[in-house]
Amino acid sequence: MTASYANDFERCRLMCESMDRRLQGDWVHYLLVADFDVTLFRQLEGSRRQVVSERDLLPWWLRPVTDPLSGGRRKIWLSPFGLPLRGWHVQQLRRLALARHIDEPAMFAVDSDVVFLRDFDPAALWQDGRLTLYRKDAAIDANMRSNHLAWLAHSDRLLGIGPYALPANDYINTLIAWRSDTCRKLVEHIEALHGRNWVRAITKTRAFSECTIYGRFVDEVLGGEGHMPSPDALCHVLWFDDSYRQGIAGLRDFLKDMAPHQIGIGVQSFVGHDLDDIRKAVVELAA
């Protein structure tokens, strides 16, 4: 499943091309987009890929409007129950919501900026009925450069667990697998605990991480049931703009650091690397 939007369309197209070349076995790819992006993303549909509108996934009262502070360039999502949300917030909600709409036993989340570089069968994520859960133990400390501490505090309140202690486990990557039945249990747990729709409960604040919520639910509510933790990230991710120098040379260095067990790369769209340079570096690697 890939939650995307128009500004990432070309990145998503490259991801789909690489997926079609490299992903093996039995799979269906769901592109989760806002209703106003459905027509654009229909270009990417095929025998194994379909576009799903968020209108079929999320409550009717969560609606996108033009952000008045963006000069018409961006959308914000409004609801009567919380603060305005950005697109990246709603993308997280779409991924969680999909579990109630599909029959597949597992959901493999793939960000738009991922490029598959090695053959991979998602069935390999299952071992003896347990699904591999990405978990980097004790990876979160007080000096994290992102909002991990706020996300941990949010999941404390949302799941009725905690309080979290540092160092804490990190569950975030751009290629991760969730059990569909566990994801359904998660939203049911949230609704039972808070007495309201799970989307409303999650979006009481804008500081949330769906990967953190799912991972802590598995470990701290279900006691690891149905999962097998692994610290091996399947995607080599370029998170920060100062991690590698800009341009094709920096991307070549980044690709050289890909670990043997990793099946793809993810160059975050906000770090400034040009998509043409990414394509060129990937083509060079495959040559």
PDB file of C-alpha atoms in Angstrom:
ATOM      1  CA  MET A   1       0.000   0.000   0.000  1.00  0.00           C
ATOM      2  CA  THR A   2       1.218   3.481  -0.889  1.00  0.00           C
ATOM      3  CA  ALA A   3      -0.384   6.681   0.359  1.00  0.00           C
ATOM      4  CA  SER A   4       0.574   9.432  -2.060  1.00  0.00           C
ATOM      5  CA  TYR A   5      -0.401  12.787  -3.566  1.00  0.00           C
ATOM      6  CA  ALA A   6      -0.009  14.778  -6.774  1.00  0.00           C
ATOM      7  CA  ASN A   7       3.318  16.427  -5.925  1.00  0.00           C
ATOM      8  CA  ASP A   8       4.879  12.977  -5.508  1.00  0.00           C
ATOM      9  CA  PHE A   9       3.294  11.512  -8.643  1.00  0.00           C
ATOM     10  CA  GLU A  10       6.509  11.116 -10.652  1.00  0.00           C
ATOM     11  CA  ARG A  11       8.300   9.618  -7.664  1.00  0.00           C
ATOM     12  CA  CYS A  12       5.383   7.254  -7.241  1.00  0.00           C
ATOM     13  CA  ARG A  13       5.566   6.325 -10.923  1.00  0.00           C
ATOM     14  CA  LEU A  14       9.248   5.399 -10.529  1.00  0.00           C
ATOM     15  CA  MET A  15       8.398   3.379  -7.432  1.00  0.00           C
ATOM     16  CA  CYS A  16       5.657   1.491  -9.295  1.00  0.00           C
ATOM     17  CA  GLU A  17       7.991   0.740 -12.209  1.00  0.00           C
ATOM     18  CA  SER A  18      10.598  -0.670  -9.838  1.00  0.00           C
ATOM     19  CA  MET A  19       7.956  -2.648  -7.928  1.00  0.00           C
ATOM     20  CA  ASP A  20       6.678  -4.235 -11.123  1.00  0.00           C
ATOM     21  CA  ARG A  21      10.223  -5.306 -12.004  1.00  0.00           C
ATOM     22  CA  ARG A  22      11.348  -6.532  -8.599  1.00  0.00           C
ATOM     23  CA  LEU A  23       8.410  -7.625  -6.462  1.00  0.00           C
ATOM     24  CA  GLN A  24       7.659 -11.316  -6.764  1.00  0.00           C
ATOM     25  CA  GLY A  25       4.978 -13.723  -5.557  1.00  0.00           C
ATOM     26  CA  ASP A  26       1.307 -12.963  -4.926  1.00  0.00           C
ATOM     27  CA  TRP A  27       0.599  -9.287  -4.278  1.00  0.00           C
ATOM     28  CA  VAL A  28      -1.825  -6.448  -5.024  1.00  0.00           C
ATOM     29  CA  HIS A  29      -0.758  -2.799  -4.822  1.00  0.00           C
ATOM     30  CA  TYR A  30      -3.187  -0.202  -3.445  1.00  0.00           C
ATOM     31  CA  LEU A  31      -2.540   3.493  -4.145  1.00  0.00           C
ATOM     32  CA  LEU A  32      -4.314   5.491  -1.413  1.00  0.00           C
ATOM     33  CA  VAL A  33      -4.998   9.056  -2.523  1.00  0.00           C
ATOM     34  CA  ALA A  34      -7.327  11.985  -1.939  1.00  0.00           C
ATOM     35  CA  ASP A  35     -10.451  12.032  -4.075  1.00  0.00           C
ATOM     36  CA  PHE A  36      -9.153  14.976  -6.127  1.00  0.00           C
ATOM     37  CA  ASP A  37      -6.013  12.958  -7.047  1.00  0.00           C
ATOM     38  CA  VAL A  38      -7.809   9.789  -8.152  1.00  0.00           C
ATOM     39  CA  THR A  39      -7.917  10.663 -11.881  1.00  0.00           C
ATOM     40  CA  LEU A  40      -4.199  11.469 -11.976  1.00  0.00           C
ATOM     41  CA  PHE A  41      -3.163   8.239 -10.264  1.00  0.00           C
ATOM     42  CA  ARG A  42      -5.445   6.079 -12.405  1.00  0.00           C
ATOM     43  CA  GLN A  43      -2.637   6.253 -14.992  1.00  0.00           C
ATOM     44  CA  LEU A  44      -0.660   3.869 -12.773  1.00  0.00           C
ATOM     45  CA  GLU A  45      -3.381   1.224 -12.439  1.00  0.00           C
ATOM     46  CA  GLY A  46      -2.909  -2.258 -13.852  1.00  0.00           C
ATOM     47  CA  SER A  47      -3.723  -5.897 -13.275  1.00  0.00           C
ATOM     48  CA  ARG A  48      -2.025  -5.763  -9.851  1.00  0.00           C
ATOM     49  CA  ARG A  49      -2.539  -2.117  -8.952  1.00  0.00           C
ATOM     50  CA  GLN A  50      -5.630  -0.120  -8.065  1.00  0.00           C
ATOM     51  CA  VAL A  51      -6.360   3.366  -6.824  1.00  0.00           C
ATOM     52  CA  VAL A  52      -8.429   3.816  -3.663  1.00  0.00           C
ATOM     53  CA  SER A  53      -9.979   7.164  -2.772  1.00  0.00           C
ATOM     54  CA  GLU A  54      -9.713   8.290   0.830  1.00  0.00           C
ATOM     55  CA  ARG A  55     -13.460   8.956   0.662  1.00  0.00           C
ATOM     56  CA  ASP A  56     -13.896   5.180   0.784  1.00  0.00           C
ATOM     57  CA  LEU A  57     -11.572   4.870   3.784  1.00  0.00           C
ATOM     58  CA  LEU A  58     -12.019   7.822   6.138  1.00  0.00           C
ATOM     59  CA  PRO A  59     -14.991   9.403   7.946  1.00  0.00           C
ATOM     60  CA  TRP A  60     -17.147  11.836   5.968  1.00  0.00           C
ATOM     61  CA  TRP A  61     -16.450  14.635   8.445  1.00  0.00           C
ATOM     62  CA  LEU A  62     -12.712  14.772   7.616  1.00  0.00           C
ATOM     63  CA  ARG A  63     -12.601  16.961   4.516  1.00  0.00           C
ATOM     64  CA  PRO A  64      -9.852  18.642   2.468  1.00  0.00           C
ATOM     65  CA  VAL A  65      -9.992  22.364   1.699  1.00  0.00           C
ATOM     66  CA  THR A  66      -7.540  24.757   0.114  1.00  0.00           C
ATOM     67  CA  ASP A  67      -5.038  26.116   2.631  1.00  0.00           C
ATOM     68  CA  PRO A  68      -5.625  29.893   2.615  1.00  0.00           C
ATOM     69  CA  LEU A  69      -2.013  30.486   3.676  1.00  0.00           C
ATOM     70  CA  SER A  70      -0.518  28.596   0.707  1.00  0.00           C
ATOM     71  CA  GLY A  71      -1.766  30.731  -2.169  1.00  0.00           C
ATOM     72  CA  GLY A  72      -3.898  27.822  -3.334  1.00  0.00           C
ATOM     73  CA  ARG A  73      -0.952  25.420  -3.670  1.00  0.00           C
ATOM     74  CA  ARG A  74      -1.735  23.075  -0.768  1.00  0.00           C
ATOM     75  CA  LYS A  75      -4.648  21.451   1.010  1.00  0.00           C
ATOM     76  CA  ILE A  76      -5.450  21.072   4.671  1.00  0.00           C
ATOM     77  CA  TRP A  77      -7.941  18.595   6.146  1.00  0.00           C
ATOM     78  CA  LEU A  78     -10.569  19.943   8.524  1.00  0.00           C
ATOM     79  CA  SER A  79     -12.797  18.161  11.012  1.00  0.00           C
ATOM     80  CA  PRO A  80     -15.084  19.354  13.822  1.00  0.00           C
ATOM     81  CA  PHE A  81     -13.015  17.391  16.344  1.00  0.00           C
ATOM     82  CA  GLY A  82      -9.429  18.628  16.095  1.00  0.00           C
ATOM     83  CA  LEU A  83      -6.826  20.906  14.571  1.00  0.00           C
ATOM     84  CA  PRO A  84      -6.319  21.138  10.779  1.00  0.00           C
ATOM     85  CA  LEU A  85      -4.248  18.280   9.377  1.00  0.00           C
ATOM     86  CA  ARG A  86      -1.608  18.274   6.654  1.00  0.00           C
ATOM     87  CA  GLY A  87      -1.520  15.746   3.853  1.00  0.00           C
ATOM     88  CA  TRP A  88       1.176  13.648   5.513  1.00  0.00           C
ATOM     89  CA  HIS A  89      -1.072  13.239   8.562  1.00  0.00           C
ATOM     90  CA  VAL A  90      -3.963  11.989   6.425  1.00  0.00           C
ATOM     91  CA  GLN A  91      -1.688   9.623   4.503  1.00  0.00           C
ATOM     92  CA  GLN A  92      -0.980   7.852   7.797  1.00  0.00           C
ATOM     93  CA  LEU A  93      -4.704   7.532   8.489  1.00  0.00           C
ATOM     94  CA  ARG A  94      -5.352   6.031   5.042  1.00  0.00           C
ATOM     95  CA  ARG A  95      -2.819   3.271   5.698  1.00  0.00           C
ATOM     96  CA  LEU A  96      -4.427   2.332   9.010  1.00  0.00           C
ATOM     97  CA  ALA A  97      -7.928   2.509   7.507  1.00  0.00           C
ATOM     98  CA  LEU A  98      -7.160   0.125   4.650  1.00  0.00           C
ATOM     99  CA  ALA A  99      -7.164  -2.902   6.970  1.00  0.00           C
ATOM    100  CA  ARG A 100     -10.955  -2.745   7.273  1.00  0.00           C
ATOM    101  CA  HIS A 101     -11.370  -2.807   3.476  1.00  0.00           C
ATOM    102  CA  ILE A 102      -9.173  -5.674   2.262  1.00  0.00           C
ATOM    103  CA  ASP A 103      -8.917  -9.437   2.655  1.00  0.00           C
ATOM    104  CA  GLU A 104      -5.146  -9.825   2.270  1.00  0.00           C
ATOM    105  CA  PRO A 105      -3.498 -11.142   5.461  1.00  0.00           C
ATOM    106  CA  ALA A 106      -0.698  -8.565   5.469  1.00  0.00           C
ATOM    107  CA  MET A 107      -0.147  -4.986   4.363  1.00  0.00           C
ATOM    108  CA  PHE A 108       3.283  -3.921   3.137  1.00  0.00           C
ATOM    109  CA  ALA A 109       3.636  -0.133   3.384  1.00  0.00           C
ATOM    110  CA  VAL A 110       5.734   1.404   0.606  1.00  0.00           C
ATOM    111  CA  ASP A 111       6.415   5.150   0.506  1.00  0.00           C
ATOM    112  CA  SER A 112       6.215   7.009  -2.804  1.00  0.00           C
ATOM    113  CA  ASP A 113       9.933   7.777  -2.770  1.00  0.00           C
ATOM    114  CA  VAL A 114      11.008   4.128  -2.493  1.00  0.00           C
ATOM    115  CA  VAL A 115      12.793   2.449  -5.401  1.00  0.00           C
ATOM    116  CA  PHE A 116      13.083  -1.363  -5.381  1.00  0.00           C
ATOM    117  CA  LEU A 117      16.562  -2.449  -6.448  1.00  0.00           C
ATOM    118  CA  ARG A 118      16.552  -6.145  -5.549  1.00  0.00           C
ATOM    119  CA  ASP A 119      14.088  -8.991  -6.120  1.00  0.00           C
ATOM    120  CA  PHE A 120      11.788  -9.614  -3.168  1.00  0.00           C
ATOM    121  CA  ASP A 121       8.803 -11.824  -2.392  1.00  0.00           C
ATOM    122  CA  PRO A 122       6.643 -10.359   0.423  1.00  0.00           C
ATOM    123  CA  ALA A 123       5.824 -13.915   1.519  1.00  0.00           C
ATOM    124  CA  ALA A 124       9.349 -13.986   2.965  1.00  0.00           C
ATOM    125  CA  LEU A 125       8.079 -11.679   5.707  1.00  0.00           C
ATOM    126  CA  TRP A 126       6.108 -14.600   7.176  1.00  0.00           C
ATOM    127  CA  GLN A 127       7.786 -17.288   9.288  1.00  0.00           C
ATOM    128  CA  ASP A 128       5.731 -19.991  11.035  1.00  0.00           C
ATOM    129  CA  GLY A 129       2.620 -17.830  10.999  1.00  0.00           C
ATOM    130  CA  ARG A 130       4.353 -14.761  12.398  1.00  0.00           C
ATOM    131  CA  LEU A 131       4.966 -11.568  10.437  1.00  0.00           C
ATOM    132  CA  THR A 132       8.269  -9.713  10.565  1.00  0.00           C
ATOM    133  CA  LEU A 133       7.930  -6.454  12.501  1.00  0.00           C
ATOM    134  CA  TYR A 134      10.635  -3.853  11.936  1.00  0.00           C
ATOM    135  CA  ARG A 135      11.900  -2.792  15.356  1.00  0.00           C
ATOM    136  CA  LYS A 136      15.184  -1.098  16.147  1.00  0.00           C
ATOM    137  CA  ASP A 137      15.617  -1.618  19.867  1.00  0.00           C
ATOM    138  CA  ALA A 138      16.656   1.297  22.106  1.00  0.00           C
ATOM    139  CA  ALA A 139      17.142   3.539  19.061  1.00  0.00           C
ATOM    140  CA  ILE A 140      15.209   6.561  20.370  1.00  0.00           C
ATOM    141  CA  ASP A 141      16.896   8.866  22.866  1.00  0.00           C
ATOM    142  CA  ALA A 142      16.475  12.453  23.988  1.00  0.00           C
ATOM    143  CA  ASN A 143      18.696  13.746  21.175  1.00  0.00           C
ATOM    144  CA  MET A 144      16.590  12.546  18.229  1.00  0.00           C
ATOM    145  CA  ARG A 145      16.403  15.023  15.341  1.00  0.00           C
ATOM    146  CA  SER A 146      12.726  14.309  14.675  1.00  0.00           C
ATOM    147  CA  ASN A 147       9.516  14.271  16.749  1.00  0.00           C
ATOM    148  CA  HIS A 148       9.908  10.762  18.159  1.00  0.00           C
ATOM    149  CA  LEU A 149       9.373  11.843  21.773  1.00  0.00           C
ATOM    150  CA  ALA A 150       6.069  13.537  20.955  1.00  0.00           C
ATOM    151  CA  TRP A 151       4.994  10.455  18.974  1.00  0.00           C
ATOM    152  CA  LEU A 152       5.828   8.217  21.926  1.00  0.00           C
ATOM    153  CA  ALA A 153       3.820  10.411  24.302  1.00  0.00           C
ATOM    154  CA  HIS A 154       0.877  10.372  21.899  1.00  0.00           C
ATOM    155  CA  SER A 155       0.908   6.575  21.662  1.00  0.00           C
ATOM    156  CA  ASP A 156       1.016   6.378  25.482  1.00  0.00           C
ATOM    157  CA  ARG A 157      -2.292   8.258  25.688  1.00  0.00           C
ATOM    158  CA  LEU A 158      -3.860   6.666  22.631  1.00  0.00           C
ATOM    159  CA  LEU A 159      -3.174   3.058  23.605  1.00  0.00           C
ATOM    160  CA  GLY A 160      -3.465   3.410  27.389  1.00  0.00           C
ATOM    161  CA  ILE A 161       0.124   2.285  27.980  1.00  0.00           C
ATOM    162  CA  GLY A 162       3.379   3.732  29.266  1.00  0.00           C
ATOM    163  CA  PRO A 163       4.686   6.094  30.222  1.00  0.00           C
ATOM    164  CA  TYR A 164       7.451   5.420  27.723  1.00  0.00           C
ATOM    165  CA  ALA A 165      11.035   5.193  28.923  1.00  0.00           C
ATOM    166  CA  LEU A 166      14.215   6.114  27.079  1.00  0.00           C
ATOM    167  CA  PRO A 167      15.915   4.653  25.204  1.00  0.00           C
ATOM    168  CA  ALA A 168      12.813   3.467  23.369  1.00  0.00           C
ATOM    169  CA  ASN A 169      12.273   1.220  20.376  1.00  0.00           C
ATOM    170  CA  ASP A 170      11.886   2.685  16.890  1.00  0.00           C
ATOM    171  CA  TYR A 171       9.389   1.174  14.428  1.00  0.00           C
ATOM    172  CA  ILE A 172       9.634   3.709  11.601  1.00  0.00           C
ATOM    173  CA  ASN A 173      10.851   2.938   8.105  1.00  0.00           C
ATOM    174  CA  THR A 174       9.635   3.454   4.547  1.00  0.00           C
ATOM    175  CA  LEU A 175       9.165  -0.293   3.916  1.00  0.00           C
ATOM    176  CA  ILE A 176       7.287  -2.013   6.744  1.00  0.00           C
ATOM    177  CA  ALA A 177       4.773  -4.847   7.103  1.00  0.00           C
ATOM    178  CA  TRP A 178       1.642  -4.980   9.240  1.00  0.00           C
ATOM    179  CA  ARG A 179      -0.780  -7.836   9.844  1.00  0.00           C
ATOM    180  CA  SER A 180      -4.224  -6.800   8.596  1.00  0.00           C
ATOM    181  CA  ASP A 181      -5.997  -8.566  11.474  1.00  0.00           C
ATOM    182  CA  THR A 182      -3.700  -6.860  13.985  1.00  0.00           C
ATOM    183  CA  CYS A 183      -4.384  -3.480  12.415  1.00  0.00           C
ATOM    184  CA  ARG A 184      -8.110  -4.118  12.776  1.00  0.00           C
ATOM    185  CA  LYS A 185      -7.560  -5.080  16.428  1.00  0.00           C
ATOM    186  CA  LEU A 186      -5.629  -1.845  16.872  1.00  0.00           C
ATOM    187  CA  VAL A 187      -8.394   0.456  15.669  1.00  0.00           C
ATOM    188  CA  GLU A 188     -10.952  -1.560  17.657  1.00  0.00           C
ATOM    189  CA  HIS A 189      -8.782  -1.170  20.765  1.00  0.00           C
ATOM    190  CA  ILE A 190      -8.583   2.593  20.244  1.00  0.00           C
ATOM    191  CA  GLU A 191     -12.347   2.900  19.769  1.00  0.00           C
ATOM    192  CA  ALA A 192     -13.120   0.788  22.836  1.00  0.00           C
ATOM    193  CA  LEU A 193     -10.664   2.707  25.006  1.00  0.00           C
ATOM    194  CA  HIS A 194     -11.779   6.196  23.947  1.00  0.00           C
ATOM    195  CA  GLY A 195     -15.426   5.597  23.103  1.00  0.00           C
ATOM    196  CA  ARG A 196     -15.196   7.318  19.740  1.00  0.00           C
ATOM    197  CA  ASN A 197     -14.101   6.792  16.147  1.00  0.00           C
ATOM    198  CA  TRP A 198     -10.418   5.856  15.984  1.00  0.00           C
ATOM    199  CA  VAL A 199      -9.604   8.702  13.566  1.00  0.00           C
ATOM    200  CA  ARG A 200     -11.064  11.205  15.993  1.00  0.00           C
ATOM    201  CA  ALA A 201      -9.027   9.729  18.856  1.00  0.00           C
ATOM    202  CA  ILE A 202      -5.738   9.734  16.928  1.00  0.00           C
ATOM    203  CA  THR A 203      -6.125  13.269  15.596  1.00  0.00           C
ATOM    204  CA  LYS A 204      -6.753  14.925  18.945  1.00  0.00           C
ATOM    205  CA  THR A 205      -3.201  16.165  18.328  1.00  0.00           C
ATOM    206  CA  ARG A 206      -1.175  16.485  15.126  1.00  0.00           C
ATOM    207  CA  ALA A 207       1.926  14.850  16.601  1.00  0.00           C
ATOM    208  CA  PHE A 208       1.389  11.180  15.817  1.00  0.00           C
ATOM    209  CA  SER A 209       3.154   8.328  14.022  1.00  0.00           C
ATOM    210  CA  GLU A 210       1.182   5.376  12.703  1.00  0.00           C
ATOM    211  CA  CYS A 211       4.306   3.165  12.730  1.00  0.00           C
ATOM    212  CA  THR A 212       4.907   3.961  16.404  1.00  0.00           C
ATOM    213  CA  ILE A 213       1.256   3.339  17.246  1.00  0.00           C
ATOM    214  CA  TYR A 214       1.217  -0.052  15.503  1.00  0.00           C
ATOM    215  CA  GLY A 215       4.590  -1.195  16.861  1.00  0.00           C
ATOM    216  CA  ARG A 216       3.826  -0.301  20.459  1.00  0.00           C
ATOM    217  CA  PHE A 217       0.370  -1.872  20.180  1.00  0.00           C
ATOM    218  CA  VAL A 218       1.957  -5.136  19.063  1.00  0.00           C
ATOM    219  CA  ASP A 219       4.644  -5.144  21.736  1.00  0.00           C
ATOM    220  CA  GLU A 220       2.957  -3.497  24.723  1.00  0.00           C
ATOM    221  CA  VAL A 221      -0.705  -4.445  24.298  1.00  0.00           C
ATOM    222  CA  LEU A 222      -0.535  -7.773  22.453  1.00  0.00           C
ATOM    223  CA  GLY A 223       2.763  -8.900  23.939  1.00  0.00           C
ATOM    224  CA  GLY A 224       4.257  -9.488  20.486  1.00  0.00           C
ATOM    225  CA  GLU A 225       1.486 -11.867  19.404  1.00  0.00           C
ATOM    226  CA  GLY A 226       1.722 -12.903  15.756  1.00  0.00           C
ATOM    227  CA  HIS A 227       4.933 -11.009  15.076  1.00  0.00           C
ATOM    228  CA  MET A 228       8.662 -11.550  14.942  1.00  0.00           C
ATOM    229  CA  PRO A 229      10.761  -8.411  15.547  1.00  0.00           C
ATOM    230  CA  SER A 230      13.746  -7.653  13.337  1.00  0.00           C
ATOM    231  CA  PRO A 231      16.190  -4.717  13.382  1.00  0.00           C
ATOM    232  CA  ASP A 232      16.985  -5.180   9.687  1.00  0.00           C
ATOM    233  CA  ALA A 233      15.443  -2.286   7.779  1.00  0.00           C
ATOM    234  CA  LEU A 234      14.449  -3.383   4.291  1.00  0.00           C
ATOM    235  CA  CYS A 235      14.913   0.130   2.929  1.00  0.00           C
ATOM    236  CA  HIS A 236      18.085   2.229   2.926  1.00  0.00           C
ATOM    237  CA  VAL A 237      16.674   5.690   3.662  1.00  0.00           C
ATOM    238  CA  LEU A 238      18.159   9.130   3.150  1.00  0.00           C
ATOM    239  CA  TRP A 239      16.362  11.050   5.891  1.00  0.00           C
ATOM    240  CA  PHE A 240      18.365  14.290   6.158  1.00  0.00           C
ATOM    241  CA  ASP A 241      19.735  16.740   3.581  1.00  0.00           C
ATOM    242  CA  ASP A 242      23.149  16.855   5.246  1.00  0.00           C
ATOM    243  CA  SER A 243      23.676  13.077   5.306  1.00  0.00           C
ATOM    244  CA  TYR A 244      25.164  13.037   1.785  1.00  0.00           C
ATOM    245  CA  ARG A 245      26.315  15.795  -0.530  1.00  0.00           C
ATOM    246  CA  GLN A 246      23.795  17.042  -3.053  1.00  0.00           C
ATOM    247  CA  GLY A 247      23.842  15.847  -6.654  1.00  0.00           C
ATOM    248  CA  ILE A 248      24.574  12.608  -8.453  1.00  0.00           C
ATOM    249  CA  ALA A 249      27.887  12.065  -6.641  1.00  0.00           C
ATOM    250  CA  GLY A 250      26.177  12.117  -3.251  1.00  0.00           C
ATOM    251  CA  LEU A 251      23.531   9.685  -4.462  1.00  0.00           C
ATOM    252  CA  ARG A 252      26.219   7.316  -5.709  1.00  0.00           C
ATOM    253  CA  ASP A 253      27.790   7.380  -2.232  1.00  0.00           C
ATOM    254  CA  PHE A 254      24.370   6.762  -0.695  1.00  0.00           C
ATOM    255  CA  LEU A 255      23.750   3.739  -2.923  1.00  0.00           C
ATOM    256  CA  LYS A 256      27.141   2.258  -2.033  1.00  0.00           C
ATOM    257  CA  ASP A 257      26.058   2.201   1.625  1.00  0.00           C
ATOM    258  CA  MET A 258      23.054  -0.027   0.925  1.00  0.00           C
ATOM    259  CA  ALA A 259      23.240  -3.134   3.132  1.00  0.00           C
ATOM    260  CA  PRO A 260      23.129  -6.663   1.626  1.00  0.00           C
ATOM    261  CA  HIS A 261      19.725  -7.435   3.213  1.00  0.00           C
ATOM    262  CA  GLN A 262      18.081  -4.251   1.939  1.00  0.00           C
ATOM    263  CA  ILE A 263      15.822  -4.437  -1.101  1.00  0.00           C
ATOM    264  CA  GLY A 264      15.371  -0.772  -1.927  1.00  0.00           C
ATOM    265  CA  ILE A 265      16.233   2.837  -1.270  1.00  0.00           C
ATOM    266  CA  GLY A 266      14.161   5.772  -0.120  1.00  0.00           C
ATOM    267  CA  VAL A 267      15.302   9.322  -0.847  1.00  0.00           C
ATOM    268  CA  GLN A 268      12.939  11.547   1.096  1.00  0.00           C
ATOM    269  CA  SER A 269      11.407  14.163  -1.181  1.00  0.00           C
ATOM    270  CA  PHE A 270      12.187  16.996   1.227  1.00  0.00           C
ATOM    271  CA  VAL A 271      15.980  16.434   1.241  1.00  0.00           C
ATOM    272  CA  GLY A 272      16.419  18.161  -2.121  1.00  0.00           C
ATOM    273  CA  HIS A 273      17.785  15.474  -4.436  1.00  0.00           C
ATOM    274  CA  ASP A 274      16.518  15.815  -7.990  1.00  0.00           C
ATOM    275  CA  LEU A 275      14.357  12.962  -9.281  1.00  0.00           C
ATOM    276  CA  ASP A 276      16.318  12.821 -12.553  1.00  0.00           C
ATOM    277  CA  ASP A 277      19.523  12.307 -10.549  1.00  0.00           C
ATOM    278  CA  ILE A 278      17.840   9.501  -8.593  1.00  0.00           C
ATOM    279  CA  ARG A 279      16.776   7.813 -11.843  1.00  0.00           C
ATOM    280  CA  LYS A 280      20.278   8.188 -13.264  1.00  0.00           C
ATOM    281  CA  ALA A 281      21.938   6.753 -10.147  1.00  0.00           C
ATOM    282  CA  VAL A 282      19.539   3.798 -10.119  1.00  0.00           C
ATOM    283  CA  VAL A 283      20.125   3.089 -13.827  1.00  0.00           C
ATOM    284  CA  GLU A 284      23.886   3.229 -13.278  1.00  0.00           C
ATOM    285  CA  LEU A 285      23.624   0.731 -10.422  1.00  0.00           C
ATOM    286  CA  ALA A 286      21.600  -1.674 -12.545  1.00  0.00           C
ATOM    287  CA  ALA A 287      24.002  -1.456 -15.504  1.00  0.00           C
TER     288      ALA A 287
END
